[in-house]
Amino acid sequence: QVQLVESGGGLVQAGGSLRLSCAASGSGFKVNDMGWYRQAPGNQRELVARITSDSSTNYADSVKGRFTISRDNAKNTAYLQMNSLVPEDTAVYYCNAVIGVLKPRPYWGQGTQVTVSS
């Protein structure tokens, strides 16, 4: 059974930094694309950043130049380094991973709260 376990959220002042981690636990599976999404109260869940298995990346325009997604394939773990945080970044951040070979399917983490105070 595959699980995505997130960590690293918290409260930070505007201009500060946080690093989120997402580890896929279990065995015998292949992790394809991984990504981070976020959902603020009253808003739809939106893409923040994604990374392919060969580390190609794409970002939402609102975070380009401030956030960096990376991964460690040996650990089945993705990271999101968030710098120059602004109050508008406040949301629950969810990890997503597409896992499997014959029938790949998406998995979601439980979410981690990021709060940026002004």
PDB file of C-alpha atoms in Angstrom:
ATOM      1  CA  GLN A   1       0.000   0.000   0.000  1.00  0.00           C
ATOM      2  CA  VAL A   2       1.510   3.311  -1.098  1.00  0.00           C
ATOM      3  CA  GLN A   3       1.259   6.360   1.150  1.00  0.00           C
ATOM      4  CA  LEU A   4       2.519   9.889   0.664  1.00  0.00           C
ATOM      5  CA  VAL A   5       3.772  11.430   3.894  1.00  0.00           C
ATOM      6  CA  GLU A   6       4.269  15.184   3.972  1.00  0.00           C
ATOM      7  CA  SER A   7       6.201  17.315   6.424  1.00  0.00           C
ATOM      8  CA  GLY A   8       7.618  20.798   6.783  1.00  0.00           C
ATOM      9  CA  GLY A   9       4.623  23.105   6.955  1.00  0.00           C
ATOM     10  CA  GLY A  10       4.181  25.749   9.605  1.00  0.00           C
ATOM     11  CA  LEU A  11       3.902  29.439  10.395  1.00  0.00           C
ATOM     12  CA  VAL A  12       6.399  31.900   8.956  1.00  0.00           C
ATOM     13  CA  GLN A  13       6.619  35.647   8.543  1.00  0.00           C
ATOM     14  CA  ALA A  14       6.420  37.260   5.135  1.00  0.00           C
ATOM     15  CA  GLY A  15       9.785  37.082   3.427  1.00  0.00           C
ATOM     16  CA  GLY A  16      10.686  33.876   5.182  1.00  0.00           C
ATOM     17  CA  SER A  17      11.290  30.362   3.887  1.00  0.00           C
ATOM     18  CA  LEU A  18       9.959  26.869   4.399  1.00  0.00           C
ATOM     19  CA  ARG A  19      10.850  23.503   2.925  1.00  0.00           C
ATOM     20  CA  LEU A  20       8.219  20.855   2.383  1.00  0.00           C
ATOM     21  CA  SER A  21       8.993  17.161   1.973  1.00  0.00           C
ATOM     22  CA  CYS A  22       6.881  14.365   0.537  1.00  0.00           C
ATOM     23  CA  ALA A  23       7.978  10.761   0.894  1.00  0.00           C
ATOM     24  CA  ALA A  24       6.274   7.870  -0.864  1.00  0.00           C
ATOM     25  CA  SER A  25       6.296   4.925   1.521  1.00  0.00           C
ATOM     26  CA  GLY A  26       5.828   1.287   0.654  1.00  0.00           C
ATOM     27  CA  SER A  27       7.719  -0.988  -1.688  1.00  0.00           C
ATOM     28  CA  GLY A  28       7.700  -2.396  -5.171  1.00  0.00           C
ATOM     29  CA  PHE A  29       6.382   0.624  -7.016  1.00  0.00           C
ATOM     30  CA  LYS A  30       7.604   3.167  -9.541  1.00  0.00           C
ATOM     31  CA  VAL A  31       7.106   6.855  -8.879  1.00  0.00           C
ATOM     32  CA  ASN A  32       6.550   8.892 -12.020  1.00  0.00           C
ATOM     33  CA  ASP A  33       5.661  12.585 -11.869  1.00  0.00           C
ATOM     34  CA  MET A  34       5.462  14.253  -8.468  1.00  0.00           C
ATOM     35  CA  GLY A  35       3.973  17.594  -7.633  1.00  0.00           C
ATOM     36  CA  TRP A  36       2.711  20.051  -5.079  1.00  0.00           C
ATOM     37  CA  TYR A  37      -0.715  21.620  -5.103  1.00  0.00           C
ATOM     38  CA  ARG A  38      -2.296  24.064  -2.690  1.00  0.00           C
ATOM     39  CA  GLN A  39      -5.762  25.040  -1.604  1.00  0.00           C
ATOM     40  CA  ALA A  40      -6.646  28.219   0.247  1.00  0.00           C
ATOM     41  CA  PRO A  41     -10.024  28.634   1.980  1.00  0.00           C
ATOM     42  CA  GLY A  42     -12.763  29.290  -0.562  1.00  0.00           C
ATOM     43  CA  ASN A  43     -10.463  28.515  -3.479  1.00  0.00           C
ATOM     44  CA  GLN A  44      -9.990  25.522  -5.734  1.00  0.00           C
ATOM     45  CA  ARG A  45      -6.929  23.353  -5.442  1.00  0.00           C
ATOM     46  CA  GLU A  46      -4.235  24.673  -7.765  1.00  0.00           C
ATOM     47  CA  LEU A  47      -0.949  23.441  -9.117  1.00  0.00           C
ATOM     48  CA  VAL A  48       2.143  24.916  -7.523  1.00  0.00           C
ATOM     49  CA  ALA A  49       4.919  22.879  -9.128  1.00  0.00           C
ATOM     50  CA  ARG A  50       5.523  19.510 -10.765  1.00  0.00           C
ATOM     51  CA  ILE A  51       8.613  17.457 -11.503  1.00  0.00           C
ATOM     52  CA  THR A  52       8.987  14.479 -13.812  1.00  0.00           C
ATOM     53  CA  SER A  53      10.994  11.348 -13.093  1.00  0.00           C
ATOM     54  CA  ASP A  54      13.898  12.839 -15.069  1.00  0.00           C
ATOM     55  CA  SER A  55      13.581  16.122 -13.126  1.00  0.00           C
ATOM     56  CA  SER A  56      11.941  18.353 -15.702  1.00  0.00           C
ATOM     57  CA  THR A  57       9.950  20.977 -13.836  1.00  0.00           C
ATOM     58  CA  ASN A  58       7.107  23.406 -14.288  1.00  0.00           C
ATOM     59  CA  TYR A  59       5.732  26.062 -11.946  1.00  0.00           C
ATOM     60  CA  ALA A  60       2.701  28.218 -11.461  1.00  0.00           C
ATOM     61  CA  ASP A  61       3.427  31.782 -12.551  1.00  0.00           C
ATOM     62  CA  SER A  62       2.756  33.038  -9.033  1.00  0.00           C
ATOM     63  CA  VAL A  63       5.679  31.082  -7.558  1.00  0.00           C
ATOM     64  CA  LYS A  64       8.263  31.227 -10.348  1.00  0.00           C
ATOM     65  CA  GLY A  65      11.570  32.509  -9.063  1.00  0.00           C
ATOM     66  CA  ARG A  66      10.582  31.926  -5.433  1.00  0.00           C
ATOM     67  CA  PHE A  67       9.824  28.186  -5.168  1.00  0.00           C
ATOM     68  CA  THR A  68      11.980  25.270  -6.259  1.00  0.00           C
ATOM     69  CA  ILE A  69      10.807  21.684  -6.613  1.00  0.00           C
ATOM     70  CA  SER A  70      13.299  18.834  -6.510  1.00  0.00           C
ATOM     71  CA  ARG A  71      13.338  15.108  -5.890  1.00  0.00           C
ATOM     72  CA  ASP A  72      15.505  12.273  -4.672  1.00  0.00           C
ATOM     73  CA  ASN A  73      14.551   9.210  -6.685  1.00  0.00           C
ATOM     74  CA  ALA A  74      16.513   6.874  -4.422  1.00  0.00           C
ATOM     75  CA  LYS A  75      14.317   7.986  -1.519  1.00  0.00           C
ATOM     76  CA  ASN A  76      11.086   8.407  -3.513  1.00  0.00           C
ATOM     77  CA  THR A  77      10.908  11.871  -2.014  1.00  0.00           C
ATOM     78  CA  ALA A  78      10.027  15.272  -3.434  1.00  0.00           C
ATOM     79  CA  TYR A  79      10.847  18.626  -1.905  1.00  0.00           C
ATOM     80  CA  LEU A  80       9.456  22.114  -2.270  1.00  0.00           C
ATOM     81  CA  GLN A  81      11.770  24.921  -1.201  1.00  0.00           C
ATOM     82  CA  MET A  82       9.696  28.049  -0.691  1.00  0.00           C
ATOM     83  CA  ASN A  83      11.500  31.386  -0.397  1.00  0.00           C
ATOM     84  CA  SER A  84      10.293  34.980  -0.208  1.00  0.00           C
ATOM     85  CA  LEU A  85       6.948  33.807   1.099  1.00  0.00           C
ATOM     86  CA  VAL A  86       4.001  36.185   0.985  1.00  0.00           C
ATOM     87  CA  PRO A  87       0.647  36.017   2.786  1.00  0.00           C
ATOM     88  CA  GLU A  88      -1.000  34.921  -0.482  1.00  0.00           C
ATOM     89  CA  ASP A  89       0.984  31.672  -0.229  1.00  0.00           C
ATOM     90  CA  THR A  90      -1.063  30.700   2.826  1.00  0.00           C
ATOM     91  CA  ALA A  91      -2.843  27.421   2.063  1.00  0.00           C
ATOM     92  CA  VAL A  92      -2.910  23.715   2.696  1.00  0.00           C
ATOM     93  CA  TYR A  93      -0.222  22.184   0.509  1.00  0.00           C
ATOM     94  CA  TYR A  94      -0.809  18.706  -0.911  1.00  0.00           C
ATOM     95  CA  CYS A  95       1.710  16.346  -2.392  1.00  0.00           C
ATOM     96  CA  ASN A  96       0.715  14.388  -5.479  1.00  0.00           C
ATOM     97  CA  ALA A  97       2.490  11.483  -7.145  1.00  0.00           C
ATOM     98  CA  VAL A  98       1.653   9.322 -10.133  1.00  0.00           C
ATOM     99  CA  ILE A  99       2.675   5.803  -9.200  1.00  0.00           C
ATOM    100  CA  GLY A 100       2.724   2.552 -11.084  1.00  0.00           C
ATOM    101  CA  VAL A 101       3.879   1.126 -14.387  1.00  0.00           C
ATOM    102  CA  LEU A 102       1.066  -0.775 -16.143  1.00  0.00           C
ATOM    103  CA  LYS A 103      -1.778   1.305 -14.679  1.00  0.00           C
ATOM    104  CA  PRO A 104      -0.281   4.463 -13.168  1.00  0.00           C
ATOM    105  CA  ARG A 105      -2.616   6.315 -10.857  1.00  0.00           C
ATOM    106  CA  PRO A 106      -2.425   9.485  -8.765  1.00  0.00           C
ATOM    107  CA  TYR A 107      -1.916   9.449  -5.023  1.00  0.00           C
ATOM    108  CA  TRP A 108      -2.373  12.352  -2.612  1.00  0.00           C
ATOM    109  CA  GLY A 109      -0.826  13.241   0.695  1.00  0.00           C
ATOM    110  CA  GLN A 110      -2.854  14.343   3.694  1.00  0.00           C
ATOM    111  CA  GLY A 111      -1.889  17.989   3.301  1.00  0.00           C
ATOM    112  CA  THR A 112       0.259  20.305   5.372  1.00  0.00           C
ATOM    113  CA  GLN A 113      -0.687  23.815   6.454  1.00  0.00           C
ATOM    114  CA  VAL A 114       1.501  26.735   5.432  1.00  0.00           C
ATOM    115  CA  THR A 115       0.649  30.082   7.012  1.00  0.00           C
ATOM    116  CA  VAL A 116       2.485  33.279   6.107  1.00  0.00           C
ATOM    117  CA  SER A 117       1.904  36.228   8.404  1.00  0.00           C
ATOM    118  CA  SER A 118       2.263  39.835   7.250  1.00  0.00           C
TER     119      SER A 118
END
